[in-house]
Structure formats: C-alpha cells, structure tokens
Tab-separated table of C-alpha atoms and ligand atoms in Angstrom:
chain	number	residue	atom	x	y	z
A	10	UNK	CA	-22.520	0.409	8.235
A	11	UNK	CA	-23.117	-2.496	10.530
A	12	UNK	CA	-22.940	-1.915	14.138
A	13	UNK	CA	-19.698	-3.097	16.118
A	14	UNK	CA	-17.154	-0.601	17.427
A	15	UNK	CA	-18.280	3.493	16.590
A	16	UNK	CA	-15.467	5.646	14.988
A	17	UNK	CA	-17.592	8.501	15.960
A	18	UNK	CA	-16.121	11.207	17.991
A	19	UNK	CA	-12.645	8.723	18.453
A	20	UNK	CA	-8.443	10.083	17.517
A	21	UNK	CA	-7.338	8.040	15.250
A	22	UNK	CA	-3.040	7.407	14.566
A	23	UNK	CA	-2.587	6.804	11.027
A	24	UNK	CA	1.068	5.904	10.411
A	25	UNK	CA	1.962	6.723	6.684
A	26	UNK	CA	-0.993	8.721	5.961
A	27	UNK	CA	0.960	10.952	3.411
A	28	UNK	CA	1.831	7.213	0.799
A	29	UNK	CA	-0.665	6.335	-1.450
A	30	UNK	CA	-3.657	3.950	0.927
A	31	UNK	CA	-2.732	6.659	3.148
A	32	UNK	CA	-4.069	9.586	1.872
A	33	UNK	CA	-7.186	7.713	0.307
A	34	UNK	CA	-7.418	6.483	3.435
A	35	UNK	CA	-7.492	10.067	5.530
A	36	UNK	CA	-10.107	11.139	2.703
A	37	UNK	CA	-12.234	8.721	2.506
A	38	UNK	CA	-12.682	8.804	6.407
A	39	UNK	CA	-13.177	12.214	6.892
A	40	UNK	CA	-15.682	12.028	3.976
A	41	UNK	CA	-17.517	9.941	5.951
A	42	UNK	CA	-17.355	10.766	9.412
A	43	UNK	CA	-17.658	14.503	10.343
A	44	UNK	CA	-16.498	14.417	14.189
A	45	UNK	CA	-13.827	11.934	13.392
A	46	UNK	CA	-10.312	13.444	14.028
A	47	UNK	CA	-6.760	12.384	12.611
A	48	UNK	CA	-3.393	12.098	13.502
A	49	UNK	CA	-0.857	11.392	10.874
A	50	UNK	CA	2.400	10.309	11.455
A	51	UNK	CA	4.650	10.256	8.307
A	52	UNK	CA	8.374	11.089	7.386
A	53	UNK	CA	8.096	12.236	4.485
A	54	UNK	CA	10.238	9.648	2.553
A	55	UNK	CA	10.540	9.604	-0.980
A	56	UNK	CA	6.943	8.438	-0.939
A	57	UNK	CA	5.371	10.483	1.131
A	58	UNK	CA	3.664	13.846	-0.626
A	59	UNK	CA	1.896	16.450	1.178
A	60	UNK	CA	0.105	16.862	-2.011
A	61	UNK	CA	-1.862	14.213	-1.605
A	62	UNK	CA	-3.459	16.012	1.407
A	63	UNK	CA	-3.770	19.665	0.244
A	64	UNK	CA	-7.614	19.387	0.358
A	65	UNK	CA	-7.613	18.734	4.024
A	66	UNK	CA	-4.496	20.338	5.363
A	67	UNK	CA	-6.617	22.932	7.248
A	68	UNK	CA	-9.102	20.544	8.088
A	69	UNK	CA	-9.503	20.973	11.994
A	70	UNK	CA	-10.061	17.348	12.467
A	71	UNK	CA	-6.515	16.713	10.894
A	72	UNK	CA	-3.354	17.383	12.048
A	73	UNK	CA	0.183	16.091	10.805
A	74	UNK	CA	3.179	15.146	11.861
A	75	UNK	CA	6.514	15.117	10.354
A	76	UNK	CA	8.400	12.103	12.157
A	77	UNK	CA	9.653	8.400	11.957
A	78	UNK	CA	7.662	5.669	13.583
A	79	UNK	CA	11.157	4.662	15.072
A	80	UNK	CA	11.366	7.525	16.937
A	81	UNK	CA	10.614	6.296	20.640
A	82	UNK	CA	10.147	9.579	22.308
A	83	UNK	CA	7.940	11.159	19.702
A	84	UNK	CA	6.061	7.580	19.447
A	85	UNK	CA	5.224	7.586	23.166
A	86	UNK	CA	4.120	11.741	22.797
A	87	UNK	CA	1.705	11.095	20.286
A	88	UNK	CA	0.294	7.862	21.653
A	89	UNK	CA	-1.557	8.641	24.692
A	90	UNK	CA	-3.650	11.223	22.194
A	91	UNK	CA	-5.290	8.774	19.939
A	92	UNK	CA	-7.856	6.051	20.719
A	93	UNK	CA	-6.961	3.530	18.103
A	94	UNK	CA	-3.823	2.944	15.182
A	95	UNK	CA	-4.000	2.528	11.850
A	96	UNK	CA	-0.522	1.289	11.066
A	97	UNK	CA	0.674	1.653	7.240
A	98	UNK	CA	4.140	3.027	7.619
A	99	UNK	CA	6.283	0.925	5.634
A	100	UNK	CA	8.997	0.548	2.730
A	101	UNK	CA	7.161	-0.345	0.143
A	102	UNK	CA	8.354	-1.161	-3.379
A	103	UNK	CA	9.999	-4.643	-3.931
A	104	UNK	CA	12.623	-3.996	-6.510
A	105	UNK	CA	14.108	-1.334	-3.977
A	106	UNK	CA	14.223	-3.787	-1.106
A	107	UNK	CA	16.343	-6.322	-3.994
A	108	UNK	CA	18.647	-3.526	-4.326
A	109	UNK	CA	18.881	-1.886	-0.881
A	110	UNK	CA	17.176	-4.312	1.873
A	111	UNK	CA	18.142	-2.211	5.213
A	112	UNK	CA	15.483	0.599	5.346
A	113	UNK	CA	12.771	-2.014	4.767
A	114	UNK	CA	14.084	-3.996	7.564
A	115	UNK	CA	14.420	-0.650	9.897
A	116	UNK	CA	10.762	0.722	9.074
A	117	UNK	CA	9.020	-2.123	8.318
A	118	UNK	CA	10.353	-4.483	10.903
A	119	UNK	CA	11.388	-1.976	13.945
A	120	UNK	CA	9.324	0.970	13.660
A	121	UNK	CA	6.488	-1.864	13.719
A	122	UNK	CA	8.088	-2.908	17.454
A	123	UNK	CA	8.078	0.299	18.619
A	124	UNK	CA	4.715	1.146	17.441
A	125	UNK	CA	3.313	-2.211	19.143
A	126	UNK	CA	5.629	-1.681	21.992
A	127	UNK	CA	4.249	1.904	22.881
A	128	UNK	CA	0.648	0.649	22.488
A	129	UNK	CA	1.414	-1.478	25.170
A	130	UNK	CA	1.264	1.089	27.698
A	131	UNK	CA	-1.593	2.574	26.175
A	132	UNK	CA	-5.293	1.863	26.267
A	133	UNK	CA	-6.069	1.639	22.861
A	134	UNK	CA	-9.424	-0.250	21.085
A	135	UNK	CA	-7.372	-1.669	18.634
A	136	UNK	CA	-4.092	-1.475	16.553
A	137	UNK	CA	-4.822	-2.405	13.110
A	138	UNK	CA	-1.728	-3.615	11.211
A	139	UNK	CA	-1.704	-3.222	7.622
A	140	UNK	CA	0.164	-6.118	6.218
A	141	UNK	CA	0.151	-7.615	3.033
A	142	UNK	CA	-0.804	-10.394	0.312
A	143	UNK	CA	2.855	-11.120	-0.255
A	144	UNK	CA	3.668	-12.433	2.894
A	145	UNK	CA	2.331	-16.049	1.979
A	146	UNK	CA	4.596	-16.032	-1.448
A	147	UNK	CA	3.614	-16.960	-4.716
A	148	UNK	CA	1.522	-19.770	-5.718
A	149	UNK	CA	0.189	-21.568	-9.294
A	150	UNK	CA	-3.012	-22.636	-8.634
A	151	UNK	CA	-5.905	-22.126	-5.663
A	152	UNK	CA	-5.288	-19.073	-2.936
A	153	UNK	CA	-4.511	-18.706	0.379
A	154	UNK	CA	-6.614	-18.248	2.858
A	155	UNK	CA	-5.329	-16.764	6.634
A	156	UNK	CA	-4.311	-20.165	8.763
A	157	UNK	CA	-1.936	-20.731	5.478
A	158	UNK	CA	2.285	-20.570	6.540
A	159	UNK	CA	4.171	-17.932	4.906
A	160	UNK	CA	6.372	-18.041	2.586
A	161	UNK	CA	7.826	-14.574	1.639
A	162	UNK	CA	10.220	-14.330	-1.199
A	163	UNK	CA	11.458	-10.921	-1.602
A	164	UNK	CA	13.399	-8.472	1.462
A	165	UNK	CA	10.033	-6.265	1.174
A	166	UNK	CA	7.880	-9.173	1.783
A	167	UNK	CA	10.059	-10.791	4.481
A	168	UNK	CA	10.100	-7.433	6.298
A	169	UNK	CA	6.593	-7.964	6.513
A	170	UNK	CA	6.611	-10.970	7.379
A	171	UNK	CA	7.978	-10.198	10.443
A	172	UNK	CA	5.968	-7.286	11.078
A	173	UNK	CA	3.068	-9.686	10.694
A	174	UNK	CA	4.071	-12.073	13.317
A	175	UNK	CA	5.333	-9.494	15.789
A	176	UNK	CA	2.148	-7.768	15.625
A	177	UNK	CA	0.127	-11.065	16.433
A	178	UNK	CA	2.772	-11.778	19.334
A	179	UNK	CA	1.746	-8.600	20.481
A	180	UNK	CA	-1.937	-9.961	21.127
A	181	UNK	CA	-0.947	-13.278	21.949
A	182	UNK	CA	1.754	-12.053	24.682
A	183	UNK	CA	0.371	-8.931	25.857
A	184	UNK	CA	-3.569	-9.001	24.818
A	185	UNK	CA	-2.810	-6.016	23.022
A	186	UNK	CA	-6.215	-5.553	20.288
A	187	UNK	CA	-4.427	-5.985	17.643
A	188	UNK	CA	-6.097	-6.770	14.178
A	189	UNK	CA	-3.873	-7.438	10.992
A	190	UNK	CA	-4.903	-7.568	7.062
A	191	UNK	CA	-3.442	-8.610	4.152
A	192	UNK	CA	-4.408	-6.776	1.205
A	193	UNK	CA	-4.030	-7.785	-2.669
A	194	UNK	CA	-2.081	-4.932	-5.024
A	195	UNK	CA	-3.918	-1.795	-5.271
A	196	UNK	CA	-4.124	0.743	-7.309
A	197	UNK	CA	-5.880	4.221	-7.904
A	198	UNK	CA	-5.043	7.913	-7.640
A	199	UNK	CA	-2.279	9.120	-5.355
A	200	UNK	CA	-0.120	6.115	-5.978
A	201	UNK	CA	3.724	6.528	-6.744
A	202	UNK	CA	4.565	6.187	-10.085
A	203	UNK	CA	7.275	3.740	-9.875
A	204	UNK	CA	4.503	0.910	-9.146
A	205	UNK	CA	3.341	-0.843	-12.239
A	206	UNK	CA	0.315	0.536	-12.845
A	207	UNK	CA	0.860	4.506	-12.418
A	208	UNK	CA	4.730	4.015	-14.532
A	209	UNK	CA	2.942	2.220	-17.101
A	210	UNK	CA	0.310	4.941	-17.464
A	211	UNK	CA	2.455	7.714	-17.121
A	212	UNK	CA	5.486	6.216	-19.865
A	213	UNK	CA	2.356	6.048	-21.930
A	214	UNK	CA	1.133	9.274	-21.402
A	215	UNK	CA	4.479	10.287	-22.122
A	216	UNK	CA	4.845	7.653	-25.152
A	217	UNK	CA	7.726	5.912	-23.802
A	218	UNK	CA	8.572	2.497	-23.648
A	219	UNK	CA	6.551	0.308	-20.779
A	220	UNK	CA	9.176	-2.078	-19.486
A	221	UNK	CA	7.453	-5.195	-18.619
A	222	UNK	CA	9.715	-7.743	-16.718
A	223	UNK	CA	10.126	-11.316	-17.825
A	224	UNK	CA	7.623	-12.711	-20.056
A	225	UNK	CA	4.529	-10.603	-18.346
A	226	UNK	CA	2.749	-13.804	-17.010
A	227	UNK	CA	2.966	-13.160	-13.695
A	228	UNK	CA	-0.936	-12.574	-11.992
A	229	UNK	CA	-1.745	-10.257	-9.486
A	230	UNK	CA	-5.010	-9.497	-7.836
A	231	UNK	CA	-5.984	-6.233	-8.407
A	232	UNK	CA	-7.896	-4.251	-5.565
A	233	UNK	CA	-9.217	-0.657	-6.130
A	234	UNK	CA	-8.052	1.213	-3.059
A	235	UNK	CA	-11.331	2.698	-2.291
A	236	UNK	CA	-12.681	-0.707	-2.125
A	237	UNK	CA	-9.612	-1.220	0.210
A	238	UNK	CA	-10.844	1.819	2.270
A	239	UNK	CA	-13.630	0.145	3.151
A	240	UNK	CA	-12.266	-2.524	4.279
A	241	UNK	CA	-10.599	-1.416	6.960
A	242	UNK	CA	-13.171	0.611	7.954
A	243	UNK	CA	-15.343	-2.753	7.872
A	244	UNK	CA	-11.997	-4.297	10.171
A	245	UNK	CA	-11.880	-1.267	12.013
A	246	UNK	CA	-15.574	-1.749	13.127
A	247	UNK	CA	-16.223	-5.483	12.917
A	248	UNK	CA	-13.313	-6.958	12.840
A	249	UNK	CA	-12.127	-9.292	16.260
A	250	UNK	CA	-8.755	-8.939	18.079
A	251	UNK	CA	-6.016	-11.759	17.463
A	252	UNK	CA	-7.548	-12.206	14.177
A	253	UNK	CA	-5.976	-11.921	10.251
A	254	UNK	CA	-8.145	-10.491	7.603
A	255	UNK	CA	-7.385	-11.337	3.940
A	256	UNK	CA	-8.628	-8.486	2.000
A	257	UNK	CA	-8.672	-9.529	-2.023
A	258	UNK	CA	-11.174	-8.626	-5.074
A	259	UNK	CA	-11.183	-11.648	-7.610
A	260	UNK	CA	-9.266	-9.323	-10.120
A	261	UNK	CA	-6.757	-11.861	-11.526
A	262	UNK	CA	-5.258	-10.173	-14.475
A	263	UNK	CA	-2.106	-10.892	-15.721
A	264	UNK	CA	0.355	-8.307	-16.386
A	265	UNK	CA	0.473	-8.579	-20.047
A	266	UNK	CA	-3.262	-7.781	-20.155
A	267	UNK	CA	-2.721	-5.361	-17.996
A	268	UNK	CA	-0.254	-3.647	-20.053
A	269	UNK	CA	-2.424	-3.979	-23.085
A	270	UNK	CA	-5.561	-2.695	-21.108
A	271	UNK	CA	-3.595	0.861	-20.270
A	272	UNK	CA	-2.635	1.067	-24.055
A	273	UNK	CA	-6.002	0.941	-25.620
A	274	UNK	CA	-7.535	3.252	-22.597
A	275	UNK	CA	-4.611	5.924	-23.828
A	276	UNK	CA	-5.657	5.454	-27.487
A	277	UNK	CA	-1.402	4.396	-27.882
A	278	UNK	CA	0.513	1.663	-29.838
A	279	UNK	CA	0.750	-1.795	-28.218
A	280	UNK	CA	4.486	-1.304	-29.417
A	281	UNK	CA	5.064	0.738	-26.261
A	282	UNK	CA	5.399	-2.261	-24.062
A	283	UNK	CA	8.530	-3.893	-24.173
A	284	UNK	CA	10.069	-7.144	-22.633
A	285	UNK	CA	12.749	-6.463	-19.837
A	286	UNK	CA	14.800	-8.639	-18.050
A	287	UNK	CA	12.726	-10.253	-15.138
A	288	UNK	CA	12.885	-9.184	-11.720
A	289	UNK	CA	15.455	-11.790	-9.220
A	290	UNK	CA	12.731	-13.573	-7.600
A	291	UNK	CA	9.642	-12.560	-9.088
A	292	UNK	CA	6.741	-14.347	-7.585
A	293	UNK	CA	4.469	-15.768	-10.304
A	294	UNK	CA	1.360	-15.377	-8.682
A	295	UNK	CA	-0.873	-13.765	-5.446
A	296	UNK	CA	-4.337	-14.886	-5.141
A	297	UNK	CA	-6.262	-14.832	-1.989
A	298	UNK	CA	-9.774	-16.546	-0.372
A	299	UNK	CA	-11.379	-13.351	0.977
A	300	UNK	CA	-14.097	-15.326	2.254
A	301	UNK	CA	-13.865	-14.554	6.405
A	302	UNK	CA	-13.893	-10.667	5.552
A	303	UNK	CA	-16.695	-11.212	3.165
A	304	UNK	CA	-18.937	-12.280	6.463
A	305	UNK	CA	-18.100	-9.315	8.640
A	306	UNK	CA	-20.402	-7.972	5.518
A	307	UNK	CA	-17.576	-5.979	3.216
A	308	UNK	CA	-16.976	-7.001	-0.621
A	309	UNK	CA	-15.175	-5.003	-3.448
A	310	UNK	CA	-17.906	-2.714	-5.761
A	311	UNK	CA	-15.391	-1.369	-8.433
A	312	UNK	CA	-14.605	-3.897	-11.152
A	313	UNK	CA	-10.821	-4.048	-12.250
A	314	UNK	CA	-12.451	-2.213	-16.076
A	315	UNK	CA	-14.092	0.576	-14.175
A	316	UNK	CA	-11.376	0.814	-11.224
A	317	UNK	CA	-8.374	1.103	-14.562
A	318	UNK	CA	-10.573	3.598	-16.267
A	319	UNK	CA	-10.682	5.933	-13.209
A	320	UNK	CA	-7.221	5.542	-12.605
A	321	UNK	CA	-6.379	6.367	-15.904
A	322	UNK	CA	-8.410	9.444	-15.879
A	323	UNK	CA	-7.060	10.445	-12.833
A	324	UNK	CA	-3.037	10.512	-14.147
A	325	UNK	CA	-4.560	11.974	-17.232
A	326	UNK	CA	-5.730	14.797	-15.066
A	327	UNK	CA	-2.822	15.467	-12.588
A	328	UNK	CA	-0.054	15.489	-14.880
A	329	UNK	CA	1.172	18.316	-12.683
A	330	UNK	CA	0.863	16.011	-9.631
A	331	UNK	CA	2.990	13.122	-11.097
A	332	UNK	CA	5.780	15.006	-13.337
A	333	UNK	CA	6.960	16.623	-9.607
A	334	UNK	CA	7.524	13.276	-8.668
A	335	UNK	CA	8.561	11.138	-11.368
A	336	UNK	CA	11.600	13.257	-11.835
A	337	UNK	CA	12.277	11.863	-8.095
A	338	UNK	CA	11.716	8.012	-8.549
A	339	UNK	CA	14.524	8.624	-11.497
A	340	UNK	CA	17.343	9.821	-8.856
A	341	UNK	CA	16.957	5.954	-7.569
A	342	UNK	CA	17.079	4.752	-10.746
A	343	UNK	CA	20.376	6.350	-11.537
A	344	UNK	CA	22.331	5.067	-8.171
A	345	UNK	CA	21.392	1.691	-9.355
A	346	UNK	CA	21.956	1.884	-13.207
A	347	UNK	CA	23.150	-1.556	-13.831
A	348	UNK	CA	19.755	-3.054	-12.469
A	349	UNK	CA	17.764	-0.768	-13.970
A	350	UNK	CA	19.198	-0.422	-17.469
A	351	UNK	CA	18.905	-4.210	-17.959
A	352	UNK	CA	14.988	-3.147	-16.954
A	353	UNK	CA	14.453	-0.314	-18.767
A	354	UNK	CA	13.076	-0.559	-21.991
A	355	UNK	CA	14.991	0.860	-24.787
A	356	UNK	CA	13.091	4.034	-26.527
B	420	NAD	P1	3.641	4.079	0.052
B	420	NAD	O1	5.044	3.660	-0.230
B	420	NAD	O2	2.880	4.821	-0.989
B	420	NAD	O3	3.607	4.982	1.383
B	420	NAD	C1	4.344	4.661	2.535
B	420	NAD	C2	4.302	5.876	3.459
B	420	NAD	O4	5.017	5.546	4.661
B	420	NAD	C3	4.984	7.116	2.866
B	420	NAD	O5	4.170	8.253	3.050
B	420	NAD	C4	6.281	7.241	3.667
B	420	NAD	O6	6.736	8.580	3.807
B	420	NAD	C5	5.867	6.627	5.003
B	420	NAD	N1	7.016	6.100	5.752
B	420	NAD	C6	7.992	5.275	5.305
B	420	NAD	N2	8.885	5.029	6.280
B	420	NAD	C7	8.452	5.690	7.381
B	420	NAD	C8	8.935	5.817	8.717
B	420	NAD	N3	10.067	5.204	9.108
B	420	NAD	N4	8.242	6.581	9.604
B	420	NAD	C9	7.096	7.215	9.206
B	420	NAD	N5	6.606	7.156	7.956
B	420	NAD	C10	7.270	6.385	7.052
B	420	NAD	O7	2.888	2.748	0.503
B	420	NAD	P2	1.397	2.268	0.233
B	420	NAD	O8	1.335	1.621	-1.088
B	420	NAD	O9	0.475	3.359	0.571
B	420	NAD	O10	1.291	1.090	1.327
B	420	NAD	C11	0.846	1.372	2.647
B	420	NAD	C12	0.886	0.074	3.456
B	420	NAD	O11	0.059	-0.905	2.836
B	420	NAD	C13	2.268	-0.548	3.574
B	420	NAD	O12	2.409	-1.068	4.882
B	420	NAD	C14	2.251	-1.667	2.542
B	420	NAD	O13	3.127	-2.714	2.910
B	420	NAD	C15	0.802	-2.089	2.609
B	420	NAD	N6	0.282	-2.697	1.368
B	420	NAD	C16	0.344	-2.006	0.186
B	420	NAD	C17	-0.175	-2.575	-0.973
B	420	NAD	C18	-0.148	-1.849	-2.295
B	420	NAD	O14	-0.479	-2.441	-3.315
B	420	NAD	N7	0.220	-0.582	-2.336
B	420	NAD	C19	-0.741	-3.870	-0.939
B	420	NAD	C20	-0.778	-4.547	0.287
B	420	NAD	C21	-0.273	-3.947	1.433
B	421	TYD	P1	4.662	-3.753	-8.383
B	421	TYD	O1	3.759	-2.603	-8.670
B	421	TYD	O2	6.111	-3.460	-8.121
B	421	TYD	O3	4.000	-4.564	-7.169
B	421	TYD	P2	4.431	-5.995	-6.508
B	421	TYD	O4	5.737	-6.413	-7.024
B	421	TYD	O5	4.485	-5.627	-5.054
B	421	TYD	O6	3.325	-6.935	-6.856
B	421	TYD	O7	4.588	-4.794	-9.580
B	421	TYD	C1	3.382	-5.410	-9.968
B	421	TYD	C2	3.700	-6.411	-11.055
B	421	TYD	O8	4.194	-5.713	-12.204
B	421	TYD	C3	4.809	-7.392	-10.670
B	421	TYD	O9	4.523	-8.668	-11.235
B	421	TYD	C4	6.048	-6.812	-11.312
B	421	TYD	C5	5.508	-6.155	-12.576
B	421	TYD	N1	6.277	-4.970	-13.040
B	421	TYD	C6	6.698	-4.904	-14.368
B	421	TYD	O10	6.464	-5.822	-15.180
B	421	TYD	N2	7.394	-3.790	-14.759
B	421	TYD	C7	7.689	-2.769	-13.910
B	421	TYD	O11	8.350	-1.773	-14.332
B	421	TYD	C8	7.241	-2.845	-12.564
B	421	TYD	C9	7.542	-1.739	-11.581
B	421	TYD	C10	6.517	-3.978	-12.163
C-alpha cells in the first residue's frame, strides 16, 4: 500500500460492523494488519449477526459492543478510545424504508449527528462516512461523478442524503476530517438475504420462484465487497478531508441478466424467475465515474463473473448460515402482506 496515513498500531470505531460491508470489513482488516485493533459498535438489528464474526470474536484486537449509535452517553464513552471512525451504521434496504420510513430517518439521519457531533470533541484523524451511490438518483445515460447535485428518490436514499451533507457540514463548519464515499451495490458473502442477489440465490437454491420487479431492466453497478474493502482502506490512507469519493466497478448488468446469470451457476430452470409488480419509485439506473479514487491508486480486481461465482459458492456452502436468517426477513414480509404479495412470485 501507498504511503499516506499508517493504520498501524491505531483503534479504529466501526459503526455497523456486525451488517454485511461490516463484517468483511473487520476481516479483511485484521487480515491485513496484525497490531490493528477494533471497536464495533452495532445493535444488533434485524441485520446485524454475530455470526458473521465468530472467527474473530476472541480476537484480542476486537472487541464489540452491543448499542445504538443514537445513544449519546454510550457514543461519547466509546469515543475518546478510538483514533479514527468508520461509520456504516445505517437502515439499509429500500423497499423497507417505502413501507416504514422512520427508523431510516432515526439511524441513518440522527445517529449520523450524534456520531459527527461527538467527534467534535474528539481528536480524531478522520471520520470516514460511508454513504452511498443512490444519493445522486437514477439516471439513463453517462454517470455521475462527485460535484454532481443529488437527487435521491427513495426514504432510504434521502436518509442518506442527509447524512451525506451533514457529514460534509461537519468539515466545512467545524474542520472536523471527515471523508465520505459513495459506493455502487455490493455483493458477496455475509450479505442479508432479502437483497437481490443473496434472495435470488437462496429461492434458487431452494427452487422457488425469483420475484423480479417490473420488467427487470433496471442497471445497477455491481461492486464485489472485497474490492469495496479496499477501498476504504485506500480512503482511509490516501484519501483528503472535505473530500467525496465515488467508489464504482464498471459492472453494469442489468437485473434480468443478473437473474439469468444465478440460474445457470445453480444448474436451475430459467422458469424460476418471475415478473412482479415493480417497486413505487424504482430508479432505472446507478452508474458512477470512479475516476478521482482511481488516482489515489485503488481499482476493482474481481470481475462481476468471478465475484457471482464466489458468491454463489459461498450461499451454496452456508446454507446453515442463511436458513437462521431467512426465516427472519419473512416476519417483515408478513406485517406488510399486501406489498409483498403483489411482489412475491407465485410458486
Ligand atoms: P446492513 O443492513 O447489512 O448492516 C447494517 C448494520 O448496521 C447492521 O449490523 C445493523 O445491526 C447496524 N445498525 C442499524 N441501525 C443501527 C443503530 N441505530 N445503531 C447501531 N447499529 C445499527 O448494511 P450494509 O449493506 O452492510 O451497508 C453498510 C453501509 O454501507 C450502510 O451505511 C449503507 O447505506 C452503505 N452502502 C451499502 C451498499 C450495499 O450495496 N450494501 C452500497 C452502498 C452503500
Ligand atoms: P436491492 O438489492 O434491494 O438494492 P437497491 O434497491 O438498493 O439497488 O435491489 C437491487 C435491484 O434488484 C433493484 O433494481 C431492485 C431489484 N430487485 C428485484 O427485482 N427483486 C427483488 O426481490 C429485490 C429485493 C430487488
């Protein structure tokens, strides 16, 4: 790695280290750094899984805590302990913030204040903000690159919106370091199966229908979260206070092929994917220009045909891991039948 700021021997405050770019995130950096230590601060929310961290749970350099990032008094405790934040935290899924927009508001809006606003009476090197791709909206043609507006569409991408902004205020106002990036989708083990990818793998797996909303020609970019690992440890090292870092991979697929992809890797019938009613508000298409991180010296390695095949291997091998779960992610579905009938494939 290029030189710039050392994690060596530095605390780090990972909010949401127990969600999917969480825990890749905790084992990917104690992979590579040995006197690197950890703090992570999770709830435990539907989406959060000790699980994920079994491997390191009696890692000395990693120690967790059960709390909410909205929680002042425990915010300020924990604080003075770490040298830098990695801020993830966040509601996450979009059709959840269609039906039920408060928590994403709450978490992704507030606990992001009172993150910023404890930092502020901390020394810290830097607060990196994990934002996200979605925050600029959807667009045909061409991509965005970071001095673009935003234009968020759904209550999950407006909450970040605002996280977004607030966390630049932060530097702008108080000089606090902050750093914010906007990653593309991302996908790989560890990640709840009521995103696209790992419910599509797993209904296959379990040859049920793969509910695919609207017409499946909406384009994401796809970005292997390893690749996204080491990106913010590139941001984490090289990046510059103030600034925005769009973090993308050139993986346009659309979701159709996408679908089609997980059925031949699974050896099942293309008949498994069904047309559902769309999603309210279902933004077409993300693409970003990745360009300004590509000259701190980062760039994706796994292609989206290697990156799928891994993934896929990996839910074919921790069917134990995702059946605990998925039973979960159903208790949702059943509050808010109506919505998800009229998406829910028929068997
Ligand atoms: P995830 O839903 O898998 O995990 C979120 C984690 O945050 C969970 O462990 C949950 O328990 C925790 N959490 C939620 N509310 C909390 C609270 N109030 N206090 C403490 N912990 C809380 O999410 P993810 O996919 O790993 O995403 C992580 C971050 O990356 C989010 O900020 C998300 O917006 C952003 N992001 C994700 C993607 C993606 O494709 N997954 C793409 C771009 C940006
Ligand atoms: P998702 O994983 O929810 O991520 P996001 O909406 O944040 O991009 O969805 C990815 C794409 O897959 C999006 O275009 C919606 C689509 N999708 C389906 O077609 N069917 C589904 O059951 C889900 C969950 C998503």
């Amino acid at each position: 790695m290029a030189e710039g700021r050392s994690l060596a021997g530095k605390k780090l405050l990972i909010t949401g280290g127990a969600g999917f770019i969480g825990s890749n995130l905790i084992h990917f950096l104690l992979q590579e750094y040995s006197d690197l230590r950890i703090i992570n601060l999770d709830k435990l929310t539907y989406a959060g899984n000790l699980d994920n961290l079994r491997d390191v749970e009696n890692d000395p350099r990693y120690e967790f805590i059960q709390g909410d990032i909205r929680d002042r008094e425990l915010v300020e405790k924990i604080m003075p302990r770490v040298d830098a934040v990695v801020h993830l935290a966040a509601e996450t899924h979009v059709d959840r913030s269609i039906l039920d927009a408060g928590e994403f508001v709450l978490t992704d809006v507030f606990g992001t204040f009172v993150l910023l606003d404890v930092a502020r009476h901390n020394q810290l090197e830097f607060f990196l903000h994990v934002s996200t791709d979605e925050v600029y909206g959807s667009r045909e043609t061409g991509c965005f690159s970071e001095d673009d507006p935003l234009h968020p569409s759904s209550p999950y991408s407006a909450s970040k919106a605002g996280a977004d902004r607030l966390a630049y205020a932060y530097w702008v106002t108080y000089h606090q370091p902050v750093m914010i990036v906007r990653p593309s989708n991302n996908y790989g083990p560890y990640q709840y199966p009521e995103k696209f990818i790992p419910l599509f793998i797993t209904n296959a797996l379990e040859e049920k229908p793969l509910p695919l909303y609207g017409r499946g020609t909406n384009v994401r970019d796809w970005l292997f979260v390893e690749d996204h690992c080491r990106a913010l440890e590139m941001v984490m090292i090289k990046g510059i206070p103030g600034e925005v870092y769009n973090i993308g991979s050139g993986n346009e697929v659309p979701n159709i092929e996408v679908a089609r992809k997980i059925t031949q890797l699974l050896g099942k019938p293309e008949s498994l994917i069904r047309l559902v009613k769309d999603r309210p508000g279902h933004d077409l298409r993300y693409a970003l220009d990745w360009g300004k991180i590509k000259s701190l010296g980062w760039q994706p390695q796994v292609s989206f045909d290697e990156g799928l095949q891994r993934t896929v291997n990996w839910y074919t091998h921790h069917e134990e891991w995702w059946r605990k779960i998925k039973e979960k992610s159903l208790d949702y579905r059943r509050f808010y039948q109506s919505y998800y009938q009229d998406r829910q494939a028929e068997e």
